[in-house]
Coordinates of C-alpha atoms (C1' of nucleotides) in Angstrom, one line a residue:
Chain A
M1 CA 34.9 -11.9 3.3
E2 CA 31.7 -12.4 5.3
Q3 CA 33.6 -11.3 8.5
E4 CA 35.0 -8.3 6.7
S5 CA 31.7 -6.9 5.5
L6 CA 30.2 -7.6 8.9
A7 CA 33.0 -5.6 10.6
N8 CA 32.4 -2.8 8.1
D9 CA 28.7 -2.8 8.9
E10 CA 29.6 -2.4 12.6
A11 CA 31.9 0.5 11.9
A12 CA 29.2 2.1 9.8
L13 CA 26.5 1.9 12.5
N14 CA 25.4 5.3 13.5
E15 CA 25.1 6.4 17.1
L16 CA 21.5 5.3 17.5
L17 CA 22.2 1.8 16.4
R18 CA 25.4 1.6 18.5
M19 CA 23.6 2.7 21.6
R20 CA 21.0 -0.1 21.2
R21 CA 23.7 -2.7 20.7
Q22 CA 25.4 -1.5 23.9
K23 CA 22.1 -1.8 25.8
L24 CA 21.7 -5.3 24.3
A25 CA 25.2 -6.2 25.6
S26 CA 24.5 -4.8 29.1
L27 CA 21.2 -6.7 29.3
K28 CA 23.1 -9.9 28.5
A29 CA 25.7 -9.0 31.0
K30 CA 23.0 -8.7 33.7
G31 CA 21.8 -12.2 32.7
V32 CA 18.6 -11.1 30.9
D33 CA 17.6 -13.0 27.8
P34 CA 16.8 -10.1 25.4
Y35 CA 14.8 -12.3 23.1
G36 CA 12.4 -13.8 25.6
H37 CA 10.0 -16.7 25.4
R38 CA 6.4 -17.7 25.8
F39 CA 4.2 -15.1 27.5
E40 CA 0.5 -15.7 28.2
Q41 CA -1.5 -12.6 27.4
T42 CA -4.6 -12.6 29.6
A43 CA -6.0 -9.3 28.3
L44 CA -5.9 -7.0 25.4
A45 CA -5.4 -3.2 25.6
K46 CA -8.8 -2.6 24.0
E47 CA -10.8 -4.8 26.2
I48 CA -9.2 -3.4 29.3
R49 CA -10.2 0.1 28.2
E50 CA -13.7 -0.8 27.0
E51 CA -14.5 -3.0 30.1
F52 CA -12.6 -1.1 32.7
D53 CA -15.2 -1.8 35.4
A54 CA -14.7 -5.5 35.0
F55 CA -10.9 -5.2 35.0
A56 CA -10.4 -2.5 37.7
G57 CA -8.1 -3.8 40.5
K58 CA -7.6 -7.1 38.8
T59 CA -4.3 -8.6 37.7
V60 CA -3.7 -8.8 34.0
R61 CA -0.9 -9.9 31.7
V62 CA -0.4 -7.7 28.7
A63 CA 2.2 -7.9 26.0
G64 CA 3.2 -5.7 23.1
R65 CA 5.6 -3.1 21.8
L66 CA 6.6 0.0 23.7
L67 CA 5.7 3.1 21.8
A68 CA 6.5 5.8 24.3
K69 CA 8.2 6.3 27.6
R70 CA 7.8 9.1 30.1
T71 CA 10.2 8.8 32.9
H72 CA 9.7 10.8 36.2
G73 CA 12.6 9.8 38.3
K74 CA 11.5 6.8 40.3
A75 CA 8.3 6.2 38.3
T76 CA 7.8 5.8 34.6
F77 CA 4.8 5.9 32.3
A78 CA 4.9 4.1 29.0
D79 CA 2.5 3.3 26.1
L80 CA 2.2 -0.3 25.1
Q81 CA 0.7 -1.4 21.8
D82 CA -0.8 -4.8 21.1
R83 CA -2.9 -6.1 18.3
S84 CA -6.0 -4.4 19.7
G85 CA -4.6 -1.0 20.4
Q86 CA -2.7 0.9 23.1
I87 CA -2.7 1.0 26.9
Q88 CA -0.7 3.0 29.4
L89 CA 1.8 1.2 31.7
Y90 CA 2.9 2.6 35.0
V91 CA 6.1 1.3 36.5
R92 CA 7.1 2.4 40.0
Y93 CA 10.4 1.8 41.8
D94 CA 8.8 1.0 45.1
R95 CA 6.5 -1.6 43.5
V96 CA 8.8 -3.5 41.1
G97 CA 12.1 -3.0 43.1
E98 CA 15.4 -1.6 42.2
E99 CA 16.6 -4.4 39.9
S100 CA 13.5 -4.4 37.7
Y101 CA 13.2 -0.7 37.7
D102 CA 16.8 -0.2 36.4
L103 CA 16.1 -2.9 33.8
F104 CA 13.0 -1.1 32.7
K105 CA 15.0 2.1 32.3
L106 CA 17.3 0.3 29.9
L107 CA 14.4 -0.5 27.6
D108 CA 13.9 1.5 24.4
I109 CA 10.9 2.6 22.4
G110 CA 10.3 -0.3 20.0
D111 CA 11.2 -3.1 22.5
I112 CA 8.6 -5.8 23.0
V113 CA 7.7 -6.5 26.6
G114 CA 5.3 -8.6 28.7
V115 CA 3.9 -7.0 31.8
E116 CA 1.9 -8.4 34.7
G117 CA 0.1 -5.8 36.8
T118 CA -3.1 -4.4 38.2
V119 CA -5.5 -2.3 36.3
F120 CA -6.4 1.2 37.7
R121 CA -7.3 4.7 36.5
T122 CA -4.9 7.6 37.0
R123 CA -5.9 10.9 38.5
Q124 CA -5.9 12.2 34.9
G125 CA -8.4 9.5 34.1
E126 CA -6.2 7.3 32.0
I127 CA -6.8 3.6 32.2
T128 CA -3.4 2.1 33.1
V129 CA -1.7 -1.2 34.1
E130 CA 0.5 -0.8 37.1
A131 CA 3.4 -3.2 36.6
A132 CA 4.3 -5.8 39.2
T133 CA 6.7 -7.5 36.9
V134 CA 8.2 -6.5 33.5
E135 CA 9.7 -9.1 31.2
L136 CA 11.7 -8.2 28.1
L137 CA 10.4 -10.3 25.2
C138 CA 12.4 -8.8 22.3
K139 CA 15.1 -6.1 22.2
S140 CA 14.8 -3.8 19.2
L141 CA 18.0 -2.6 17.6
R142 CA 16.5 0.1 15.4
P143 CA 14.6 3.3 16.3
L144 CA 11.0 3.5 15.3
P145 CA 9.7 6.4 13.1
E146 CA 8.6 9.6 14.8
K147 CA 5.7 9.5 17.2
W148 CA 3.6 12.5 16.0
H149 CA 3.6 12.1 12.3
G150 CA 4.2 8.4 12.1
L151 CA 5.7 7.0 8.9
R152 CA 4.7 9.3 6.0
D153 CA 7.1 8.5 3.3
V154 CA 5.0 6.5 0.8
E155 CA 7.9 4.5 -0.5
L156 CA 9.1 3.5 3.0
R157 CA 5.5 2.7 4.0
Y158 CA 5.3 0.1 1.1
R159 CA 8.8 -1.2 1.4
Q160 CA 8.7 -1.5 5.2
R161 CA 5.1 -2.3 5.7
Y162 CA 5.8 -3.6 9.2
L163 CA 6.7 0.0 10.3
D164 CA 3.6 1.3 8.6
L165 CA 1.5 -1.2 10.6
I166 CA 3.2 -0.3 13.9
M167 CA 2.9 3.4 13.4
N168 CA -0.3 4.0 11.5
S169 CA -3.4 2.7 13.1
Q170 CA -5.6 3.4 10.1
V171 CA -3.4 1.1 8.0
R172 CA -4.0 -1.7 10.5
E173 CA -7.7 -1.1 10.3
T174 CA -7.6 -1.2 6.5
F175 CA -6.0 -4.7 6.5
Y176 CA -8.3 -5.9 9.3
R177 CA -11.2 -4.8 7.1
R178 CA -9.8 -6.4 4.0
T179 CA -9.8 -9.7 5.8
G180 CA -13.4 -9.0 7.0
I181 CA -14.5 -8.4 3.4
I182 CA -13.0 -11.6 2.2
R183 CA -14.5 -13.5 5.1
A184 CA -17.9 -11.9 4.2
L185 CA -17.6 -12.9 0.6
R186 CA -16.9 -16.5 1.5
A187 CA -19.7 -16.6 4.0
F188 CA -22.2 -15.2 1.4
L189 CA -21.2 -17.8 -1.2
D190 CA -20.9 -20.7 1.2
A191 CA -24.5 -20.0 2.5
R192 CA -25.7 -20.3 -1.1
G193 CA -24.3 -23.7 -1.7
F194 CA -21.2 -22.6 -3.6
L195 CA -18.2 -24.9 -3.2
E196 CA -14.8 -23.2 -2.7
V197 CA -12.1 -24.8 -4.8
E198 CA -8.5 -24.3 -5.7
T199 CA -7.2 -24.6 -9.3
P200 CA -3.7 -24.3 -10.7
V201 CA -1.8 -21.1 -10.6
M202 CA 0.6 -22.4 -13.2
A203 CA -0.8 -23.7 -16.5
P204 CA 0.4 -24.4 -20.0
V205 CA -2.2 -22.0 -21.4
A206 CA -3.0 -18.5 -20.0
A207 CA -6.7 -18.0 -21.0
G208 CA -9.9 -16.7 -19.5
A209 CA -9.1 -13.0 -19.9
A210 CA -7.4 -10.5 -22.3
A211 CA -4.0 -9.8 -20.7
R212 CA -0.3 -10.4 -21.1
P213 CA 0.8 -13.3 -18.9
F214 CA 4.0 -13.9 -16.9
V215 CA 6.0 -16.9 -18.1
T216 CA 7.9 -19.3 -16.0
H217 CA 9.7 -22.6 -16.7
H218 CA 9.4 -26.1 -15.2
H219 CA 12.8 -27.7 -15.3
A220 CA 11.9 -31.4 -14.8
L221 CA 9.2 -31.3 -17.4
D222 CA 11.2 -28.8 -19.5
L223 CA 8.0 -26.9 -20.0
D224 CA 7.1 -23.2 -20.2
L225 CA 4.2 -22.5 -17.9
Y226 CA 2.1 -19.3 -17.5
L227 CA 0.9 -17.8 -14.3
R228 CA -2.9 -17.6 -14.5
I229 CA -4.5 -14.4 -15.7
A230 CA -8.0 -15.5 -14.7
L231 CA -9.7 -18.3 -12.8
E232 CA -12.5 -18.9 -15.4
L233 CA -11.6 -21.9 -17.5
P234 CA -10.7 -24.4 -14.7
L235 CA -13.8 -23.4 -12.9
K236 CA -16.0 -24.1 -15.9
R237 CA -14.4 -27.5 -16.3
L238 CA -15.8 -28.1 -12.8
L239 CA -19.3 -27.2 -14.0
V240 CA -18.7 -29.9 -16.7
G241 CA -17.8 -32.2 -13.8
G242 CA -21.1 -31.6 -12.2
L243 CA -20.1 -29.4 -9.2
E244 CA -22.8 -26.9 -10.3
R245 CA -21.8 -24.1 -8.0
V246 CA -18.2 -23.3 -7.5
Y247 CA -16.0 -20.3 -6.6
E248 CA -12.4 -19.5 -6.1
L249 CA -10.8 -16.6 -4.3
G250 CA -7.2 -16.3 -5.5
R251 CA -4.3 -14.5 -6.9
V252 CA -4.0 -13.8 -10.6
F253 CA -1.1 -12.3 -12.4
R254 CA -1.0 -9.8 -15.3
N255 CA 2.2 -8.6 -16.9
E256 CA 1.0 -5.1 -17.4
G257 CA 1.3 -1.6 -16.1
I258 CA 1.3 -0.5 -12.5
S259 CA -1.0 2.3 -11.4
T260 CA -3.2 3.4 -8.5
R261 CA -5.7 0.8 -9.8
H262 CA -3.3 -1.9 -11.0
N263 CA -0.9 -4.2 -9.3
P264 CA 0.7 -7.0 -11.3
E265 CA -0.6 -9.6 -8.9
F266 CA -4.1 -9.1 -7.5
T267 CA -7.0 -11.0 -6.0
M268 CA -10.0 -12.1 -7.9
L269 CA -13.2 -13.8 -6.9
E270 CA -14.9 -15.9 -9.6
A271 CA -18.1 -17.7 -9.0
Y272 CA -20.1 -20.0 -11.4
Q273 CA -23.6 -21.1 -11.0
A274 CA -25.1 -23.8 -13.2
Y275 CA -28.6 -23.3 -14.6
A276 CA -28.4 -19.5 -14.0
D277 CA -27.8 -16.7 -16.4
Y278 CA -26.3 -13.2 -16.3
E279 CA -29.4 -11.7 -14.8
D280 CA -29.2 -14.1 -11.9
M281 CA -25.5 -12.9 -11.6
M282 CA -26.6 -9.3 -11.4
R283 CA -28.9 -10.1 -8.5
L284 CA -26.2 -12.3 -6.9
T285 CA -23.8 -9.4 -7.3
E286 CA -26.2 -6.9 -5.7
E287 CA -27.0 -9.1 -2.8
M288 CA -23.4 -10.0 -2.3
L289 CA -22.0 -6.5 -2.2
V290 CA -24.8 -5.2 0.0
S291 CA -24.2 -8.1 2.4
V292 CA -20.5 -7.4 2.5
A293 CA -21.0 -3.7 3.0
E294 CA -23.5 -4.2 5.8
E295 CA -21.1 -6.7 7.4
V296 CA -18.0 -4.5 7.3
V297 CA -19.2 -1.0 7.1
G298 CA -22.6 -1.5 8.8
C299 CA -24.7 0.1 6.1
R300 CA -25.5 0.4 2.4
Q301 CA -24.3 4.0 2.1
I302 CA -20.6 4.4 1.8
R303 CA -18.3 7.4 1.3
Y304 CA -15.6 7.0 -1.3
R305 CA -13.2 9.9 -1.9
G306 CA -15.7 12.4 -0.5
Q307 CA -18.5 11.1 -2.6
E308 CA -21.7 9.4 -1.2
I309 CA -22.4 6.0 -2.9
D310 CA -25.6 4.2 -2.3
L311 CA -25.5 0.5 -2.7
S312 CA -29.2 -0.1 -2.2
P313 CA -30.4 -2.4 -5.0
P314 CA -31.6 -2.7 -7.6
W315 CA -28.9 -1.0 -9.6
P316 CA -29.7 0.4 -13.0
R317 CA -29.1 -1.9 -16.0
L318 CA -27.9 0.2 -18.9
G319 CA -27.3 -1.2 -22.4
V320 CA -24.0 -0.5 -23.9
L321 CA -25.5 1.2 -27.0
E322 CA -28.0 3.1 -24.8
A323 CA -25.2 4.3 -22.6
L324 CA -23.3 5.6 -25.7
R325 CA -26.5 7.4 -26.8
R326 CA -27.1 8.9 -23.4
F327 CA -23.5 10.0 -22.4
A328 CA -21.9 10.5 -25.8
G329 CA -24.8 11.4 -28.1
L330 CA -23.9 8.5 -30.4
P331 CA -27.0 7.5 -32.4
W332 CA -26.6 3.7 -32.7
E333 CA -29.7 1.5 -32.1
Q334 CA -27.7 -1.5 -33.0
L335 CA -24.0 -2.3 -33.4
P336 CA -22.7 0.0 -36.1
E337 CA -20.5 -1.0 -39.1
R338 CA -16.8 -0.9 -38.2
E339 CA -16.1 2.1 -40.5
E340 CA -18.8 4.2 -38.9
A341 CA -17.6 3.4 -35.4
W342 CA -14.0 4.0 -36.4
Q343 CA -15.0 7.4 -37.9
K344 CA -16.8 8.5 -34.8
A345 CA -14.0 7.4 -32.5
R346 CA -11.5 9.4 -34.6
E347 CA -13.8 12.5 -34.5
L348 CA -13.8 12.2 -30.7
G349 CA -10.1 12.0 -30.6
I350 CA -9.9 8.5 -29.2
T351 CA -6.7 6.6 -29.9
L352 CA -7.1 3.1 -31.4
E353 CA -4.9 0.4 -32.7
Q354 CA -4.9 0.0 -36.5
G355 CA -6.8 -3.3 -36.7
A356 CA -9.2 -2.7 -33.9
S357 CA -12.5 -4.6 -34.4
T358 CA -15.9 -2.9 -34.0
G359 CA -16.1 -4.4 -30.5
K360 CA -12.8 -3.0 -29.5
I361 CA -13.8 0.4 -30.8
I362 CA -17.1 0.3 -28.9
D363 CA -15.1 -0.7 -25.8
A364 CA -12.7 2.2 -26.2
L365 CA -15.7 4.6 -26.6
L366 CA -17.3 3.2 -23.4
Q367 CA -14.1 3.6 -21.5
A368 CA -13.5 7.2 -22.6
L369 CA -17.1 8.5 -22.7
V370 CA -19.3 6.4 -20.4
E371 CA -17.4 4.8 -17.6
P372 CA -16.2 8.0 -15.8
H373 CA -19.9 9.0 -15.4
L374 CA -20.8 5.7 -13.6
Q375 CA -20.3 6.8 -10.1
Q376 CA -23.3 5.2 -8.5
P377 CA -23.5 1.4 -9.0
T378 CA -24.5 0.7 -12.6
F379 CA -24.6 -2.5 -14.7
L380 CA -23.5 -1.9 -18.3
V381 CA -25.0 -4.8 -20.2
D382 CA -24.9 -6.5 -23.6
Y383 CA -21.3 -6.2 -24.9
P384 CA -20.1 -6.8 -28.4
V385 CA -19.2 -10.5 -29.1
E386 CA -15.7 -9.7 -30.4
V387 CA -14.6 -8.5 -26.9
S388 CA -16.3 -11.3 -25.1
P389 CA -15.0 -14.6 -26.4
L390 CA -16.4 -16.7 -23.5
A391 CA -19.9 -15.3 -23.3
K392 CA -23.1 -16.5 -24.8
R393 CA -24.6 -14.7 -27.8
K394 CA -27.9 -12.9 -27.4
T395 CA -30.6 -14.8 -29.1
D396 CA -32.2 -11.7 -30.7
A397 CA -28.8 -10.0 -31.5
P398 CA -26.1 -12.5 -32.1
D399 CA -23.4 -9.8 -32.5
L400 CA -24.0 -9.0 -28.8
V401 CA -23.6 -11.2 -25.7
Y402 CA -25.3 -11.7 -22.4
R403 CA -22.6 -9.9 -20.4
F404 CA -22.4 -7.1 -17.9
E405 CA -19.8 -5.1 -16.2
L406 CA -20.5 -3.4 -12.9
F407 CA -19.2 0.1 -12.4
I408 CA -18.9 1.9 -9.1
A409 CA -17.0 5.2 -8.6
G410 CA -16.1 5.1 -12.3
R411 CA -14.3 1.8 -12.0
E412 CA -15.0 -1.7 -13.2
L413 CA -15.6 -3.9 -10.3
V414 CA -17.3 -7.0 -11.7
N415 CA -17.4 -8.7 -15.1
A416 CA -19.9 -11.4 -15.7
F417 CA -21.9 -13.2 -18.3
S418 CA -24.1 -16.1 -19.3
E419 CA -21.4 -18.6 -20.0
L420 CA -20.9 -19.8 -23.6
N421 CA -21.6 -23.6 -23.5
D422 CA -21.8 -24.3 -27.3
P423 CA -18.4 -25.9 -28.1
L424 CA -18.6 -25.2 -31.8
D425 CA -19.2 -21.5 -31.3
Q426 CA -16.5 -21.5 -28.6
R427 CA -14.1 -23.0 -31.2
E428 CA -14.9 -20.2 -33.6
R429 CA -14.3 -17.6 -30.9
F430 CA -10.9 -19.1 -30.0
L431 CA -10.0 -19.1 -33.7
A432 CA -10.9 -15.4 -34.0
Q433 CA -8.8 -14.7 -30.9
A434 CA -5.9 -16.7 -32.4
R435 CA -6.2 -14.6 -35.6
A436 CA -6.0 -11.4 -33.5
R437 CA -3.0 -12.8 -31.7
A438 CA -1.3 -13.6 -35.0
G439 CA -2.0 -10.0 -36.0
G440 CA 0.0 -8.8 -33.1
D441 CA -2.7 -8.5 -30.3
E442 CA -0.7 -9.8 -27.4
E443 CA -3.7 -9.7 -25.2
A444 CA -5.9 -11.8 -27.4
Q445 CA -6.8 -15.1 -25.7
M446 CA -4.9 -18.3 -26.2
F447 CA -6.6 -21.2 -27.7
D448 CA -7.4 -23.7 -25.0
H449 CA -7.9 -27.1 -26.7
D450 CA -8.3 -28.9 -23.5
F451 CA -11.1 -26.7 -22.3
L452 CA -12.8 -27.1 -25.7
E453 CA -12.8 -30.8 -25.3
A454 CA -14.4 -30.5 -21.8
L455 CA -17.1 -28.3 -23.3
E456 CA -17.8 -31.0 -25.9
Y457 CA -18.8 -33.3 -23.1
G458 CA -21.5 -30.8 -22.2
M459 CA -21.5 -27.9 -19.7
P460 CA -24.8 -26.9 -18.2
P461 CA -26.0 -23.3 -19.0
A462 CA -24.5 -21.2 -16.3
G463 CA -23.9 -17.7 -15.1
G464 CA -20.5 -16.6 -14.0
M465 CA -19.0 -13.6 -12.4
G466 CA -15.5 -12.2 -11.6
L467 CA -14.9 -9.6 -8.9
G468 CA -11.8 -7.5 -8.4
V469 CA -11.4 -8.0 -4.7
D470 CA -8.7 -5.3 -4.2
R471 CA -10.9 -2.7 -5.8
L472 CA -13.8 -3.7 -3.6
V473 CA -11.5 -3.3 -0.6
M474 CA -10.5 0.1 -1.9
L475 CA -14.1 1.1 -2.2
L476 CA -15.0 -0.1 1.3
T477 CA -11.9 1.4 3.0
D478 CA -11.9 4.7 1.1
A479 CA -8.4 3.9 -0.2
P480 CA -7.1 6.1 -3.1
S481 CA -4.5 3.6 -4.3
I482 CA -4.6 -0.2 -4.7
R483 CA -1.2 -0.2 -2.9
D484 CA -3.0 0.9 0.2
V485 CA -5.0 -2.4 0.3
I486 CA -2.2 -4.8 -0.7
L487 CA 0.2 -5.5 2.2
F488 CA 3.3 -5.8 -0.1
P489 CA 2.6 -4.1 -3.4
T490 CA 5.0 -4.8 -6.3
L491 CA 8.0 -2.4 -6.2
R492 CA 11.3 -2.2 -8.0
P493 CA 14.0 -3.6 -5.7
L494 CA 16.6 -1.1 -4.5
G495 CA 20.1 -0.9 -5.9
Chain B
rA1 C1' 6.1 3.3 -22.3
rG2 C1' 5.2 9.2 -22.2
rG3 C1' 4.6 13.9 -19.2
rC4 C1' 5.0 16.6 -14.5
rC5 C1' 6.8 16.5 -9.5
rC6 C1' 9.7 14.6 -5.2
rU7 C1' 14.5 12.6 -2.7
rU8 C1' 18.5 17.0 3.2
rA9 C1' 19.9 13.5 10.5
rG10 C1' 16.7 7.1 12.6
rC11 C1' 11.6 9.8 11.5
rU12 C1' 8.7 14.5 10.2
rC13 C1' 10.3 18.7 7.8
rA14 C1' 12.9 24.0 6.9
rG15 C1' 17.0 25.7 4.1
rU16 C1' 16.4 33.0 1.2
rC17 C1' 20.1 35.6 -4.3
rG18 C1' 25.2 30.2 -5.2
rG19 C1' 28.9 31.9 0.3
rU20 C1' 30.6 27.6 7.3
rA21 C1' 24.0 22.3 7.2
rG22 C1' 19.0 23.8 10.6
rA23 C1' 14.4 22.6 13.8
rG24 C1' 11.1 19.2 16.3
rC25 C1' 10.7 14.2 17.7
rA26 C1' 13.9 10.1 18.6
rG27 C1' 19.0 9.4 21.2
rC28 C1' 22.8 10.5 25.2
rU29 C1' 24.0 12.9 30.4
rG30 C1' 21.7 15.0 34.7
rA31 C1' 17.0 16.5 37.8
rC32 C1' 12.1 14.7 38.7
rU33 C1' 7.1 8.9 42.2
rC34 C1' 0.0 10.4 38.5
rU35 C1' 2.5 11.7 33.3
rU36 C1' 0.2 11.3 28.5
rA37 C1' 3.3 15.6 22.3
rA38 C1' 5.4 15.0 30.3
rU39 C1' 8.7 19.0 31.9
rC40 C1' 13.6 21.5 32.9
rA41 C1' 19.2 21.9 31.9
rG42 C1' 23.1 20.3 28.7
rC43 C1' 25.3 17.2 24.6
rG44 C1' 26.0 14.3 20.3
rG45 C1' 24.1 13.1 15.4
rG46 C1' 24.8 14.5 7.8
rU47 C1' 27.4 10.0 1.4
rC48 C1' 22.1 17.0 1.3
rC49 C1' 19.8 9.8 -3.6
rG50 C1' 24.4 8.6 -7.1
rG51 C1' 27.7 10.3 -11.0
rG52 C1' 29.5 14.2 -14.0
rG53 C1' 29.7 19.6 -15.3
rU54 C1' 29.6 25.2 -14.6
rU55 C1' 31.9 28.3 -10.7
rC56 C1' 36.9 31.1 -6.6
rG57 C1' 32.8 28.5 -4.2
rA58 C1' 27.0 23.9 -5.4
rG59 C1' 22.0 21.1 -0.7
rU60 C1' 20.9 25.3 -4.2
rC61 C1' 22.4 26.1 -11.3
rC62 C1' 23.1 22.4 -15.8
rC63 C1' 23.5 17.2 -17.8
rC64 C1' 23.1 11.8 -17.1
rG65 C1' 21.4 7.9 -13.9
rA66 C1' 18.5 5.5 -9.6
rG67 C1' 14.2 5.1 -6.6
rG68 C1' 9.4 7.0 -5.6
rG69 C1' 4.6 9.8 -6.3
rC70 C1' 0.7 11.7 -9.6
rC71 C1' -1.5 11.8 -14.5
rU72 C1' -2.0 9.6 -19.4
rA73 C1' -1.9 4.7 -22.2
rC74 C1' -3.2 -1.1 -21.3
rC75 C1' -6.0 -3.9 -18.1
rA76 C1' -9.5 -5.6 -13.2

RNA sequence: AGGCCCUUAGCUCAGUCGGUAGAGCAGCUGACUCUUAAUCAGCGGGUCCGGGGUUCGAGUCCCCGAGGGCCUACCA
C-alpha cells in the first residue's frame, strides 16, 4: 500500500522534479554526500559587503542557499543567501579544478552549499567570494519560486512560509523586527523590576476576558480544560503571593472570527504592578512603547499605512463620555439610563443584542463612532462597570471604573485598569457575568471561585495592563494584516 | 456567519465574441573564463481548483462545492 502510493508519486512527478532526482542520483554515483555535514561559517554575506576593506583578499567560509546561477562556460557566477543577506560567488574552472567545476555545474538554484574562497571585487564593482572549494550541504528537490517577483500568492506565502522567507527579504525583516520588539518589551519591564513568569495555558476556567474559549480534554483526569483567553487571573494570584511586579508574554486563544486584525491564537503581554493605579499604567505604557519604537525603529515618529503617527508622550486622556460628546454629539455628562442609550444607538443605526446592558451599548457606540477617529495615540478612560468586571470602581462615580484602552491607528492596542481588589465586589461582578452567561452571552466571564478565594486573602491595590503584541508588531512593521506578523497564521487545511 | 472578488505550467501572469492552451522566469541541450533580470541558438513542460449542466464545441456561460483575499459582524 505504502509502496504503491510511493510508486504512483514517482510516476506523477513532473519534469522539474524528475530532473532534480536524477541529479541527486548522479551526485551519489560520484560519491558525493548530497546532504552534507557540519560547515563552519567564518563570515556572513552582510559583513563581507559592509566591511569589504577588512575582508579583501582574505579567505572566508560562507554557507547558504543558491538563489541564482550565471554560467559562462568555464566560469560561473552565483548568488548565495545566508541569514544576513546575499553575496556573489565566482567559481572558475582553473581555480577549483575539473572535478569540482563539473560538480558545481550539477548544482541547482535552491541547493545549500558551503564555500571556502577569497574575497575580491569584480570589475563591475560587485563584492564577491571566489571559490577555492565548494561543498554541497543539501540537495534541493523542488524548484524555488521565480526570481523577479518572488512568491506573491498570499495563500502560498502563509502555507509555505519557508518559501516566503527565502524569497521575500522584507518578510525576513518583519520577523527579525518582531523578535526585536519582544526583546525590547522584556528589557523594559525587566529593568523596572518586573518578574517574568509562566502560568498555565490550560485551565479549568477560562476567565480574565470576554471571549469564547477553545475546549480540550484531559484523559487521565477525565476533565475538560480551556485554553486560556487571557493571562490576568493567574498573574493577580501572584500579586496576592507578594511578587508585586509580574508580567507574562504568551499565547492566548480565542474561539472567534479570523480577520486582518484577528488570529485565533495571538500573543499578549500582561503586566501587573502592586501599589500602582491605572494612571501609573498609562505612564508605563507611554514609556514602554516609546522605548520599543526607539529601539526597533530608531525614533518616535512612525509611518503606518501612509499615515504619520507621533508616539511622543504624553498622549491625550479622553473620557469615554467626553469622547461620545466630541465625536458623536451625544450629550451625556454621566452614564445615561439604559433606555436613553438604547434609543440613541437605534437612531444611529447601531446593531445591538436584545439584552445589551447600558455598558455594552456605550461600548458599541464607542466602537462605531469614536474609535475610528483615534489615529494618533489616545487613551480612552473611565469605562462603564458592566463591561469591566475586573476593574476598580471610580470613587466619585461607582458606575464607572478606573480603566483605559489605548488606541493607535483606530485600533485597540492596550487595555488596562486599576485592579479590583475588593473580594465582595468581585463576587458581585462575577455573579452579574454569570447571569449574562445564563442569558445566552457566550462571552460573559466565567465565575472563578478559586481566584475569589485568593482575593479574600488580600491583594494589594495594583495597576495592570494587557498589550496585543501582534498589533504592536503590525504598527511598527507597517503590516496591513495580522497574518503578516505571525509566522504560521491559522488556515483551513487543504483537502 | 453575510456580501463582493480571485483560483490557467514549479513561480509571476496573459488568454478577445464560446472555436486546436500562451509569455517571461525556472528547467533541459549546445556556445561562452568578470557576469549580476548575463547573453545567443534550440527543446520540453498543462487535472485551466473539483463536480455537474447548457452547447456541435467550455479556460471562457450557468449551478453546486473547495481553498484563498477584502469588507461587515464579534473580539485584542
